[in-house]
Amino acid sequence: MRTPLLSIGHEPLALDSLIAAVSDRGAATGSDGAVTSFLGLVRNHNVGRAVTHLEYEAYEALALRSFERIVTEAEARWSGVRLAIHHRIGRIDIGGASVAIAAASAHRGDAFAACRYAIERIKQIAPIWKREFFDGGDVWIEGATADPDDVAARERAERVACA
Amino acid sequence: MRVTVRLFARLRDIAGAAELVRDVPAGATIGTVWAELTREFPDMADYAKSMSVALNADYARMEHAISDGDDVAFLPPVSGGEGTGIPL
């Protein structure tokens, strides 16, 4: 079965399937010079707390649209780049992967930058929440107010991507 | 008219439901729905400044007008950034 470029689901993530998906350019296959990838993992500690596991929740329809938006932004910034983004939801234990990204490009600089940009933007605008379970309790982690039209946030992601 | 309200993360916890169906007057905006919701669940009011809203699975603004059958979602801040979490 062909791997979709963008997905959200309960199944464990398989980075190799994302790499295969971005590498398949149909008639243009062979034009890429680099594929970069990123895997976000569930860490056993956070701000001094001993984390036992996380639970992820998403507004799936809007999260997929947010991923599409991020891909469009990245394609506009790094011409010819091809991105795959998979996010896992539900319970994920320590060491498990919550997000996987792959970026293919003719040149490694653009592939690294687009991959970094994608994870920064996911954290800014994708409606995905995590509940942290730790020794002694649990908390919803609340970071940024999601606003795709916040130009300053987008520029921040671009600066980090190109640093 | 009747709308579906979707709630996520801590807002869902406060309401005790992921989806609510509510009747709103003609001419209502997303803000009207929010005002009704915070009357029903005062603990939600803290989120007025930090949350995002969506209309039919697209980001929207509070002043956006709604129609019968619309799907309105209220979204707490997302997991990005360096938030330290809200103790439950």
CSV table of C-alpha atoms in Angstrom, one decimal:
chain,number,residue,atom,x,y,z
A,1,MET,CA,0.0,0.0,0.0
A,2,ARG,CA,1.2,3.5,-0.9
A,3,THR,CA,2.1,5.6,2.1
A,4,PRO,CA,0.3,9.0,2.2
A,5,LEU,CA,2.5,12.0,2.5
A,6,LEU,CA,0.4,13.4,5.4
A,7,SER,CA,-1.3,11.4,8.1
A,8,ILE,CA,-2.5,11.3,11.6
A,9,GLY,CA,-3.3,8.0,13.3
A,10,HIS,CA,-2.8,5.6,16.2
A,11,GLU,CA,-0.3,3.2,14.6
A,12,PRO,CA,3.4,3.4,15.4
A,13,LEU,CA,5.3,5.6,13.0
A,14,ALA,CA,7.7,4.0,10.4
A,15,LEU,CA,10.2,6.6,9.2
A,16,ASP,CA,11.3,4.4,6.3
A,17,SER,CA,7.9,4.6,4.7
A,18,LEU,CA,8.0,8.4,4.8
A,19,ILE,CA,11.4,8.4,3.2
A,20,ALA,CA,10.1,6.1,0.5
A,21,ALA,CA,7.1,8.4,0.0
A,22,VAL,CA,9.1,11.6,-0.5
A,23,SER,CA,11.6,9.8,-2.7
A,24,ASP,CA,9.0,8.6,-5.1
A,25,ARG,CA,8.7,11.5,-7.6
A,26,GLY,CA,7.2,9.4,-10.4
A,27,ALA,CA,8.8,10.4,-13.7
A,28,ALA,CA,11.1,12.8,-12.0
A,29,THR,CA,12.5,10.2,-9.6
A,30,GLY,CA,16.3,10.6,-9.5
A,31,SER,CA,16.3,14.4,-9.3
A,32,ASP,CA,16.8,14.4,-5.5
A,33,GLY,CA,20.2,14.7,-4.0
A,34,ALA,CA,19.2,14.5,-0.3
A,35,VAL,CA,16.5,13.2,2.0
A,36,THR,CA,16.5,14.4,5.6
A,37,SER,CA,14.3,13.1,8.4
A,38,PHE,CA,13.2,14.0,11.9
A,39,LEU,CA,11.7,11.8,14.6
A,40,GLY,CA,10.2,13.4,17.7
A,41,LEU,CA,10.3,11.0,20.7
A,42,VAL,CA,8.6,10.8,24.0
A,43,ARG,CA,11.2,11.8,26.6
A,44,ASN,CA,11.3,10.4,30.2
A,45,HIS,CA,11.7,13.9,31.8
A,46,ASN,CA,10.2,17.3,31.4
A,47,VAL,CA,10.8,20.4,33.6
A,48,GLY,CA,12.0,18.3,36.4
A,49,ARG,CA,9.2,15.8,36.2
A,50,ALA,CA,9.7,12.0,35.7
A,51,VAL,CA,7.4,11.4,32.7
A,52,THR,CA,5.8,7.9,32.5
A,53,HIS,CA,4.0,8.4,29.1
A,54,LEU,CA,2.1,10.9,26.9
A,55,GLU,CA,-1.3,11.0,25.4
A,56,TYR,CA,-1.8,12.9,22.2
A,57,GLU,CA,-5.1,14.3,20.9
A,58,ALA,CA,-5.7,16.0,17.6
A,59,TYR,CA,-8.5,17.8,15.8
A,60,GLU,CA,-7.7,15.5,12.9
A,61,ALA,CA,-9.4,17.3,10.0
A,62,LEU,CA,-7.9,20.7,10.9
A,63,ALA,CA,-4.5,19.1,11.7
A,64,LEU,CA,-4.3,17.6,8.2
A,65,ARG,CA,-5.2,20.9,6.7
A,66,SER,CA,-2.5,22.5,8.8
A,67,PHE,CA,0.0,20.0,7.5
A,68,GLU,CA,-1.1,20.9,4.0
A,69,ARG,CA,-0.6,24.5,4.7
A,70,ILE,CA,2.9,23.8,6.1
A,71,VAL,CA,3.8,21.9,2.9
A,72,THR,CA,2.6,24.7,0.7
A,73,GLU,CA,4.6,27.2,2.8
A,74,ALA,CA,7.7,25.0,2.6
A,75,GLU,CA,7.3,24.5,-1.2
A,76,ALA,CA,7.1,28.3,-1.7
A,77,ARG,CA,10.2,28.9,0.4
A,78,TRP,CA,12.4,25.9,-0.9
A,79,SER,CA,11.4,25.2,-4.4
A,80,GLY,CA,11.1,21.6,-5.4
A,81,VAL,CA,11.2,20.2,-1.8
A,82,ARG,CA,8.9,17.3,-1.1
A,83,LEU,CA,7.7,16.7,2.5
A,84,ALA,CA,6.0,13.9,4.4
A,85,ILE,CA,4.5,14.4,7.9
A,86,HIS,CA,3.0,11.7,10.0
A,87,HIS,CA,1.8,12.3,13.6
A,88,ARG,CA,0.8,9.7,16.0
A,89,ILE,CA,-2.0,10.2,18.5
A,90,GLY,CA,-3.2,8.2,21.6
A,91,ARG,CA,-0.9,6.8,24.3
A,92,ILE,CA,2.8,6.8,23.5
A,93,ASP,CA,5.3,5.3,25.9
A,94,ILE,CA,8.8,6.6,26.7
A,95,GLY,CA,11.1,6.3,23.6
A,96,GLY,CA,8.1,6.0,21.2
A,97,ALA,CA,7.9,8.3,18.2
A,98,SER,CA,5.1,10.9,18.2
A,99,VAL,CA,6.0,12.7,14.9
A,100,ALA,CA,8.0,11.7,11.8
A,101,ILE,CA,9.0,14.1,9.0
A,102,ALA,CA,10.9,13.4,5.8
A,103,ALA,CA,12.1,16.0,3.3
A,104,ALA,CA,13.5,15.4,-0.2
A,105,SER,CA,15.3,18.0,-2.3
A,106,ALA,CA,17.9,18.3,-5.0
A,107,HIS,CA,20.2,19.9,-2.4
A,108,ARG,CA,20.9,18.9,1.2
A,109,GLY,CA,20.6,22.5,2.5
A,110,ASP,CA,17.0,22.8,1.4
A,111,ALA,CA,16.1,19.3,2.7
A,112,PHE,CA,17.5,20.1,6.1
A,113,ALA,CA,15.8,23.5,6.2
A,114,ALA,CA,12.4,22.3,5.1
A,115,CYS,CA,12.5,19.4,7.6
A,116,ARG,CA,13.3,21.8,10.5
A,117,TYR,CA,10.7,24.3,9.3
A,118,ALA,CA,8.0,21.6,9.2
A,119,ILE,CA,8.5,20.6,12.9
A,120,GLU,CA,8.7,24.2,14.0
A,121,ARG,CA,5.4,25.1,12.2
A,122,ILE,CA,3.7,21.9,13.4
A,123,LYS,CA,4.4,23.0,17.0
A,124,GLN,CA,3.0,26.5,16.2
A,125,ILE,CA,-0.2,25.8,14.2
A,126,ALA,CA,-1.2,22.1,14.2
A,127,PRO,CA,-4.1,21.5,16.6
A,128,ILE,CA,-2.5,18.7,18.5
A,129,TRP,CA,-2.3,18.5,22.2
A,130,LYS,CA,-0.3,16.3,24.6
A,131,ARG,CA,-1.2,15.3,28.1
A,132,GLU,CA,1.8,14.4,30.2
A,133,PHE,CA,1.6,11.7,32.8
A,134,PHE,CA,4.4,11.8,35.4
A,135,ASP,CA,5.1,10.5,38.8
A,136,GLY,CA,2.5,12.3,40.9
A,137,GLY,CA,0.0,13.5,38.4
A,138,ASP,CA,-0.7,14.6,34.9
A,139,VAL,CA,-0.9,17.9,33.0
A,140,TRP,CA,-2.1,19.2,29.6
A,141,ILE,CA,0.9,20.8,28.0
A,142,GLU,CA,-0.2,24.2,26.6
A,143,GLY,CA,2.3,26.1,24.5
A,144,ALA,CA,1.5,28.5,21.7
A,145,THR,CA,-1.8,30.0,20.6
A,146,ALA,CA,-2.3,28.5,17.2
A,147,ASP,CA,-2.6,31.2,14.6
A,148,PRO,CA,-1.6,30.4,11.0
A,149,ASP,CA,-1.8,34.1,10.0
A,150,ASP,CA,0.8,35.1,12.7
A,151,VAL,CA,3.5,36.3,10.3
A,152,ALA,CA,6.0,36.8,13.2
A,153,ALA,CA,5.7,33.2,14.2
A,154,ARG,CA,6.2,32.0,10.6
A,155,GLU,CA,9.2,34.2,10.2
A,156,ARG,CA,10.6,32.8,13.5
A,157,ALA,CA,10.2,29.2,12.1
A,158,GLU,CA,12.0,30.3,8.9
A,159,ARG,CA,14.9,31.8,10.8
A,160,VAL,CA,15.3,28.7,12.9
A,161,ALA,CA,15.2,26.5,9.8
A,162,CYS,CA,17.9,28.5,8.1
A,163,ALA,CA,20.1,29.0,11.1
B,1,MET,CA,-30.3,27.7,14.5
B,2,ARG,CA,-28.3,24.7,15.8
B,3,VAL,CA,-24.5,24.3,15.8
B,4,THR,CA,-22.1,21.5,16.9
B,5,VAL,CA,-19.4,22.7,19.4
B,6,ARG,CA,-16.2,20.7,19.4
B,7,LEU,CA,-13.9,20.9,22.4
B,8,PHE,CA,-10.4,19.6,22.8
B,9,ALA,CA,-7.8,18.9,25.5
B,10,ARG,CA,-8.5,20.8,28.8
B,11,LEU,CA,-11.6,22.5,27.4
B,12,ARG,CA,-13.0,19.0,26.7
B,13,ASP,CA,-12.2,18.0,30.3
B,14,ILE,CA,-13.9,21.1,31.7
B,15,ALA,CA,-17.1,20.4,29.7
B,16,GLY,CA,-16.9,16.6,30.2
B,17,ALA,CA,-17.7,16.2,26.6
B,18,ALA,CA,-15.9,16.4,23.2
B,19,GLU,CA,-19.0,17.5,21.4
B,20,LEU,CA,-22.0,19.6,22.4
B,21,VAL,CA,-25.0,20.7,20.3
B,22,ARG,CA,-26.3,24.2,21.1
B,23,ASP,CA,-29.1,26.4,19.8
B,24,VAL,CA,-28.0,30.0,19.0
B,25,PRO,CA,-30.0,33.0,17.8
B,26,ALA,CA,-29.9,34.1,14.1
B,27,GLY,CA,-27.0,36.5,13.5
B,28,ALA,CA,-24.8,34.7,16.0
B,29,THR,CA,-21.0,34.7,15.7
B,30,ILE,CA,-18.4,32.3,17.1
B,31,GLY,CA,-18.1,34.8,19.9
B,32,THR,CA,-21.8,34.4,20.7
B,33,VAL,CA,-21.3,30.6,21.1
B,34,TRP,CA,-18.2,31.2,23.3
B,35,ALA,CA,-20.1,33.6,25.5
B,36,GLU,CA,-22.9,31.0,26.0
B,37,LEU,CA,-20.3,28.3,26.7
B,38,THR,CA,-18.5,30.3,29.4
B,39,ARG,CA,-21.8,31.0,31.1
B,40,GLU,CA,-22.4,27.3,31.2
B,41,PHE,CA,-18.7,26.4,32.1
B,42,PRO,CA,-17.1,29.4,33.9
B,43,ASP,CA,-13.8,27.7,34.1
B,44,MET,CA,-13.4,28.0,30.4
B,45,ALA,CA,-13.3,31.8,30.6
B,46,ASP,CA,-9.5,31.7,31.3
B,47,TYR,CA,-9.0,30.6,27.7
B,48,ALA,CA,-10.5,33.6,26.1
B,49,LYS,CA,-7.1,35.2,25.3
B,50,SER,CA,-5.0,32.1,24.6
B,51,MET,CA,-7.3,29.8,22.6
B,52,SER,CA,-7.9,29.6,18.8
B,53,VAL,CA,-11.2,28.9,17.1
B,54,ALA,CA,-12.2,27.0,14.0
B,55,LEU,CA,-15.3,27.0,11.9
B,56,ASN,CA,-16.0,23.8,9.8
B,57,ALA,CA,-12.4,22.6,10.3
B,58,ASP,CA,-10.7,25.8,9.2
B,59,TYR,CA,-9.2,28.4,11.5
B,60,ALA,CA,-11.5,31.4,12.0
B,61,ARG,CA,-12.0,34.5,14.2
B,62,MET,CA,-14.4,35.1,17.0
B,63,GLU,CA,-16.3,37.7,15.0
B,64,HIS,CA,-17.0,35.2,12.2
B,65,ALA,CA,-20.8,34.8,11.6
B,66,ILE,CA,-22.1,31.3,11.8
B,67,SER,CA,-24.9,29.4,10.0
B,68,ASP,CA,-27.3,26.6,10.9
B,69,GLY,CA,-25.5,23.3,11.0
B,70,ASP,CA,-22.0,24.8,11.4
B,71,ASP,CA,-19.3,23.0,13.3
B,72,VAL,CA,-17.5,25.4,15.8
B,73,ALA,CA,-14.3,24.3,17.6
B,74,PHE,CA,-12.5,25.9,20.5
B,75,LEU,CA,-8.8,25.0,20.7
B,76,PRO,CA,-6.6,25.5,23.7
B,77,PRO,CA,-3.0,26.5,23.1
B,78,VAL,CA,-1.2,23.7,21.2
B,79,SER,CA,1.7,21.6,22.4
B,80,GLY,CA,4.4,23.7,20.8
B,81,GLY,CA,6.6,26.2,22.6
B,82,GLU,CA,7.9,25.7,26.1
B,83,GLY,CA,4.8,25.6,28.1
B,84,THR,CA,5.2,23.9,31.5
B,85,GLY,CA,1.6,22.6,31.8
B,86,ILE,CA,-1.5,23.3,33.8
B,87,PRO,CA,-1.8,21.1,36.9
B,88,LEU,CA,-5.0,19.2,36.9
